[in-house]
């Protein structure tokens, strides 16, 4: 039996990265045609040990230093002993799957350093780190990396059916 909501477009998340001092907060919102709604949970990422936890959304989740809006988080990457949060900052809709799931191509990423001494990876004085981060950024932005908010596009259909 077909789900009667399967023809409706699923809400896409939008994220705000907030620097809370010793941790990052990733605050999720969704937007439909009329409203902007906060998600039920917030992701906390400790800067010291990159420990991640989710907790119920709290009214002060957007308090702190706003770093930037993002369409998603690729992950945490360690480059030459520096940790960076890798964010999707621009995307392009490239197609639609059954059940109205969209597929996006990553157009732009940003590397946000965990170090409180730097607000941008370009400020780090070590040329080797800048060279590595710039190279990884180039690959992610130019080699055709894709994602979907609701569909598993990394597994083949036989594996998904298991």
PDB file of C-alpha atoms in Angstrom:
ATOM      1  CA  UNK A   1       0.000   0.000   0.000  1.00  0.00           C
ATOM      2  CA  UNK A   2       1.415   3.380  -0.993  1.00  0.00           C
ATOM      3  CA  UNK A   3       1.955   5.984   1.669  1.00  0.00           C
ATOM      4  CA  UNK A   4      -0.459   8.820   0.991  1.00  0.00           C
ATOM      5  CA  UNK A   5       2.245  11.357   1.840  1.00  0.00           C
ATOM      6  CA  UNK A   6       4.739   9.862  -0.629  1.00  0.00           C
ATOM      7  CA  UNK A   7       3.809  12.424  -3.270  1.00  0.00           C
ATOM      8  CA  UNK A   8       4.515  15.310  -0.930  1.00  0.00           C
ATOM      9  CA  UNK A   9       7.942  16.864  -0.866  1.00  0.00           C
ATOM     10  CA  UNK A  10       9.896  16.092   2.299  1.00  0.00           C
ATOM     11  CA  UNK A  11      11.147  19.052   4.292  1.00  0.00           C
ATOM     12  CA  UNK A  12      14.797  19.797   3.757  1.00  0.00           C
ATOM     13  CA  UNK A  13      16.913  20.730   6.737  1.00  0.00           C
ATOM     14  CA  UNK A  14      18.963  23.875   7.002  1.00  0.00           C
ATOM     15  CA  UNK A  15      21.685  24.128   9.608  1.00  0.00           C
ATOM     16  CA  UNK A  16      23.296  26.896  11.628  1.00  0.00           C
ATOM     17  CA  UNK A  17      26.765  26.343  13.058  1.00  0.00           C
ATOM     18  CA  UNK A  18      27.175  28.178  16.358  1.00  0.00           C
ATOM     19  CA  UNK A  19      30.445  28.425  18.285  1.00  0.00           C
ATOM     20  CA  UNK A  20      29.648  27.823  21.937  1.00  0.00           C
ATOM     21  CA  UNK A  21      33.217  28.298  23.200  1.00  0.00           C
ATOM     22  CA  UNK A  22      34.392  24.792  24.052  1.00  0.00           C
ATOM     23  CA  UNK A  23      31.974  23.177  21.586  1.00  0.00           C
ATOM     24  CA  UNK A  24      30.106  23.731  18.343  1.00  0.00           C
ATOM     25  CA  UNK A  25      26.322  23.571  18.229  1.00  0.00           C
ATOM     26  CA  UNK A  26      24.651  22.439  15.027  1.00  0.00           C
ATOM     27  CA  UNK A  27      21.094  23.748  15.087  1.00  0.00           C
ATOM     28  CA  UNK A  28      18.686  22.354  12.527  1.00  0.00           C
ATOM     29  CA  UNK A  29      15.655  24.090  11.092  1.00  0.00           C
ATOM     30  CA  UNK A  30      13.235  23.023   8.390  1.00  0.00           C
ATOM     31  CA  UNK A  31      11.229  25.274   6.142  1.00  0.00           C
ATOM     32  CA  UNK A  32       7.962  24.612   4.424  1.00  0.00           C
ATOM     33  CA  UNK A  33       5.970  27.058   2.312  1.00  0.00           C
ATOM     34  CA  UNK A  34       4.755  29.017   5.326  1.00  0.00           C
ATOM     35  CA  UNK A  35       6.991  28.439   8.342  1.00  0.00           C
ATOM     36  CA  UNK A  36      10.527  27.985   9.592  1.00  0.00           C
ATOM     37  CA  UNK A  37      10.559  25.240  12.261  1.00  0.00           C
ATOM     38  CA  UNK A  38      13.370  24.222  14.597  1.00  0.00           C
ATOM     39  CA  UNK A  39      14.177  20.520  14.748  1.00  0.00           C
ATOM     40  CA  UNK A  40      13.734  18.641  18.009  1.00  0.00           C
ATOM     41  CA  UNK A  41      17.430  17.991  18.640  1.00  0.00           C
ATOM     42  CA  UNK A  42      20.736  19.864  18.554  1.00  0.00           C
ATOM     43  CA  UNK A  43      24.102  18.285  17.814  1.00  0.00           C
ATOM     44  CA  UNK A  44      26.941  19.257  20.176  1.00  0.00           C
ATOM     45  CA  UNK A  45      30.546  18.675  19.075  1.00  0.00           C
ATOM     46  CA  UNK A  46      33.247  19.072  21.715  1.00  0.00           C
ATOM     47  CA  UNK A  47      36.278  20.927  20.367  1.00  0.00           C
ATOM     48  CA  UNK A  48      38.722  19.187  22.711  1.00  0.00           C
ATOM     49  CA  UNK A  49      38.044  15.566  21.765  1.00  0.00           C
ATOM     50  CA  UNK A  50      35.507  15.823  18.876  1.00  0.00           C
ATOM     51  CA  UNK A  51      32.956  13.933  20.980  1.00  0.00           C
ATOM     52  CA  UNK A  52      29.476  14.311  19.531  1.00  0.00           C
ATOM     53  CA  UNK A  53      26.165  14.110  21.350  1.00  0.00           C
ATOM     54  CA  UNK A  54      22.615  15.038  20.528  1.00  0.00           C
ATOM     55  CA  UNK A  55      20.274  16.560  23.031  1.00  0.00           C
ATOM     56  CA  UNK A  56      16.798  18.015  23.088  1.00  0.00           C
ATOM     57  CA  UNK A  57      16.605  21.459  21.544  1.00  0.00           C
ATOM     58  CA  UNK A  58      16.897  24.275  24.070  1.00  0.00           C
ATOM     59  CA  UNK A  59      15.789  27.911  23.738  1.00  0.00           C
ATOM     60  CA  UNK A  60      19.376  29.190  23.902  1.00  0.00           C
ATOM     61  CA  UNK A  61      20.754  26.899  21.169  1.00  0.00           C
ATOM     62  CA  UNK A  62      21.341  29.831  18.825  1.00  0.00           C
ATOM     63  CA  UNK A  63      23.229  31.774  21.523  1.00  0.00           C
ATOM     64  CA  UNK A  64      26.957  32.010  20.943  1.00  0.00           C
ATOM     65  CA  UNK A  65      29.069  33.203  18.054  1.00  0.00           C
ATOM     66  CA  UNK A  66      27.249  32.448  14.828  1.00  0.00           C
ATOM     67  CA  UNK A  67      29.780  30.894  12.463  1.00  0.00           C
ATOM     68  CA  UNK A  68      27.747  30.395   9.320  1.00  0.00           C
ATOM     69  CA  UNK A  69      24.712  28.801   7.774  1.00  0.00           C
ATOM     70  CA  UNK A  70      25.235  25.471   6.071  1.00  0.00           C
ATOM     71  CA  UNK A  71      23.357  22.927   4.002  1.00  0.00           C
ATOM     72  CA  UNK A  72      25.058  20.015   5.719  1.00  0.00           C
ATOM     73  CA  UNK A  73      28.130  18.687   7.459  1.00  0.00           C
ATOM     74  CA  UNK A  74      30.445  16.347   5.625  1.00  0.00           C
ATOM     75  CA  UNK A  75      32.284  15.566   8.818  1.00  0.00           C
ATOM     76  CA  UNK A  76      35.252  16.367  11.006  1.00  0.00           C
ATOM     77  CA  UNK A  77      38.623  16.116   9.293  1.00  0.00           C
ATOM     78  CA  UNK A  78      42.049  16.087  10.890  1.00  0.00           C
ATOM     79  CA  UNK A  79      44.719  17.704   8.711  1.00  0.00           C
ATOM     80  CA  UNK A  80      48.260  17.745  10.137  1.00  0.00           C
ATOM     81  CA  UNK A  81      46.928  17.602  13.738  1.00  0.00           C
ATOM     82  CA  UNK A  82      44.364  20.389  13.191  1.00  0.00           C
ATOM     83  CA  UNK A  83      40.678  19.452  13.396  1.00  0.00           C
ATOM     84  CA  UNK A  84      38.243  21.076  10.971  1.00  0.00           C
ATOM     85  CA  UNK A  85      34.490  20.900  10.578  1.00  0.00           C
ATOM     86  CA  UNK A  86      33.805  20.430   6.859  1.00  0.00           C
ATOM     87  CA  UNK A  87      30.570  22.193   5.859  1.00  0.00           C
ATOM     88  CA  UNK A  88      28.520  22.209   2.668  1.00  0.00           C
ATOM     89  CA  UNK A  89      28.013  25.920   1.940  1.00  0.00           C
ATOM     90  CA  UNK A  90      26.527  25.694  -1.558  1.00  0.00           C
ATOM     91  CA  UNK A  91      24.691  22.949  -3.432  1.00  0.00           C
ATOM     92  CA  UNK A  92      22.988  22.374  -6.763  1.00  0.00           C
ATOM     93  CA  UNK A  93      19.835  20.316  -7.271  1.00  0.00           C
ATOM     94  CA  UNK A  94      20.720  17.752  -9.942  1.00  0.00           C
ATOM     95  CA  UNK A  95      17.793  15.354  -9.861  1.00  0.00           C
ATOM     96  CA  UNK A  96      14.854  13.777  -8.172  1.00  0.00           C
ATOM     97  CA  UNK A  97      14.423  10.167  -7.094  1.00  0.00           C
ATOM     98  CA  UNK A  98      11.191   8.216  -6.614  1.00  0.00           C
ATOM     99  CA  UNK A  99       9.200   9.384  -3.594  1.00  0.00           C
ATOM    100  CA  UNK A 100      10.315  12.960  -4.327  1.00  0.00           C
ATOM    101  CA  UNK A 101      13.773  12.729  -2.763  1.00  0.00           C
ATOM    102  CA  UNK A 102      16.186  15.236  -4.283  1.00  0.00           C
ATOM    103  CA  UNK A 103      19.850  14.658  -5.085  1.00  0.00           C
ATOM    104  CA  UNK A 104      22.307  17.534  -4.783  1.00  0.00           C
ATOM    105  CA  UNK A 105      25.837  18.112  -6.028  1.00  0.00           C
ATOM    106  CA  UNK A 106      28.216  19.817  -3.638  1.00  0.00           C
ATOM    107  CA  UNK A 107      29.288  23.142  -5.151  1.00  0.00           C
ATOM    108  CA  UNK A 108      31.165  24.722  -2.263  1.00  0.00           C
ATOM    109  CA  UNK A 109      32.580  23.632   1.084  1.00  0.00           C
ATOM    110  CA  UNK A 110      34.237  25.435   3.954  1.00  0.00           C
ATOM    111  CA  UNK A 111      36.688  24.197   6.568  1.00  0.00           C
ATOM    112  CA  UNK A 112      36.018  25.662  10.019  1.00  0.00           C
ATOM    113  CA  UNK A 113      38.965  25.171  12.399  1.00  0.00           C
ATOM    114  CA  UNK A 114      38.345  23.855  15.891  1.00  0.00           C
ATOM    115  CA  UNK A 115      41.215  25.989  17.208  1.00  0.00           C
ATOM    116  CA  UNK A 116      40.031  29.111  19.000  1.00  0.00           C
ATOM    117  CA  UNK A 117      43.087  30.929  17.653  1.00  0.00           C
ATOM    118  CA  UNK A 118      41.737  30.904  14.092  1.00  0.00           C
ATOM    119  CA  UNK A 119      38.330  31.668  12.623  1.00  0.00           C
ATOM    120  CA  UNK A 120      39.255  30.615   9.084  1.00  0.00           C
ATOM    121  CA  UNK A 121      41.586  27.928   7.761  1.00  0.00           C
ATOM    122  CA  UNK A 122      43.401  30.555   5.662  1.00  0.00           C
ATOM    123  CA  UNK A 123      44.640  32.199   8.900  1.00  0.00           C
ATOM    124  CA  UNK A 124      46.693  29.160   9.939  1.00  0.00           C
ATOM    125  CA  UNK A 125      50.342  30.127   9.367  1.00  0.00           C
ATOM    126  CA  UNK A 126      51.542  26.688   8.275  1.00  0.00           C
ATOM    127  CA  UNK A 127      51.681  26.510   4.445  1.00  0.00           C
ATOM    128  CA  UNK A 128      51.472  22.695   4.468  1.00  0.00           C
ATOM    129  CA  UNK A 129      48.057  22.797   6.163  1.00  0.00           C
ATOM    130  CA  UNK A 130      46.808  25.474   3.786  1.00  0.00           C
ATOM    131  CA  UNK A 131      47.999  23.399   0.807  1.00  0.00           C
ATOM    132  CA  UNK A 132      46.287  20.209   2.072  1.00  0.00           C
ATOM    133  CA  UNK A 133      43.003  21.917   2.970  1.00  0.00           C
ATOM    134  CA  UNK A 134      42.917  23.804  -0.342  1.00  0.00           C
ATOM    135  CA  UNK A 135      43.506  20.522  -2.213  1.00  0.00           C
ATOM    136  CA  UNK A 136      40.780  18.640  -0.344  1.00  0.00           C
ATOM    137  CA  UNK A 137      38.407  21.582  -0.847  1.00  0.00           C
ATOM    138  CA  UNK A 138      39.156  21.528  -4.590  1.00  0.00           C
ATOM    139  CA  UNK A 139      38.375  17.796  -4.841  1.00  0.00           C
ATOM    140  CA  UNK A 140      35.101  18.098  -2.906  1.00  0.00           C
ATOM    141  CA  UNK A 141      33.941  21.067  -5.000  1.00  0.00           C
ATOM    142  CA  UNK A 142      35.035  19.858  -8.438  1.00  0.00           C
ATOM    143  CA  UNK A 143      34.952  16.064  -8.556  1.00  0.00           C
ATOM    144  CA  UNK A 144      31.201  15.509  -8.362  1.00  0.00           C
ATOM    145  CA  UNK A 145      30.263  14.681  -4.778  1.00  0.00           C
ATOM    146  CA  UNK A 146      26.525  14.139  -4.287  1.00  0.00           C
ATOM    147  CA  UNK A 147      24.148  13.817  -1.333  1.00  0.00           C
ATOM    148  CA  UNK A 148      20.483  13.503  -0.459  1.00  0.00           C
ATOM    149  CA  UNK A 149      18.779  14.442   2.781  1.00  0.00           C
ATOM    150  CA  UNK A 150      16.360  11.514   2.777  1.00  0.00           C
ATOM    151  CA  UNK A 151      17.598   8.846   0.351  1.00  0.00           C
ATOM    152  CA  UNK A 152      20.543   6.476   0.663  1.00  0.00           C
ATOM    153  CA  UNK A 153      22.455   7.142  -2.549  1.00  0.00           C
ATOM    154  CA  UNK A 154      25.619   5.353  -1.418  1.00  0.00           C
ATOM    155  CA  UNK A 155      24.236   1.783  -1.567  1.00  0.00           C
ATOM    156  CA  UNK A 156      22.924  -0.161  -4.506  1.00  0.00           C
ATOM    157  CA  UNK A 157      19.265  -1.154  -4.538  1.00  0.00           C
ATOM    158  CA  UNK A 158      20.010  -4.834  -3.700  1.00  0.00           C
ATOM    159  CA  UNK A 159      21.847  -3.830  -0.511  1.00  0.00           C
ATOM    160  CA  UNK A 160      19.100  -1.349   0.441  1.00  0.00           C
ATOM    161  CA  UNK A 161      16.467  -4.089   0.102  1.00  0.00           C
ATOM    162  CA  UNK A 162      18.221  -6.393   2.604  1.00  0.00           C
TER     163      UNK A 162
END
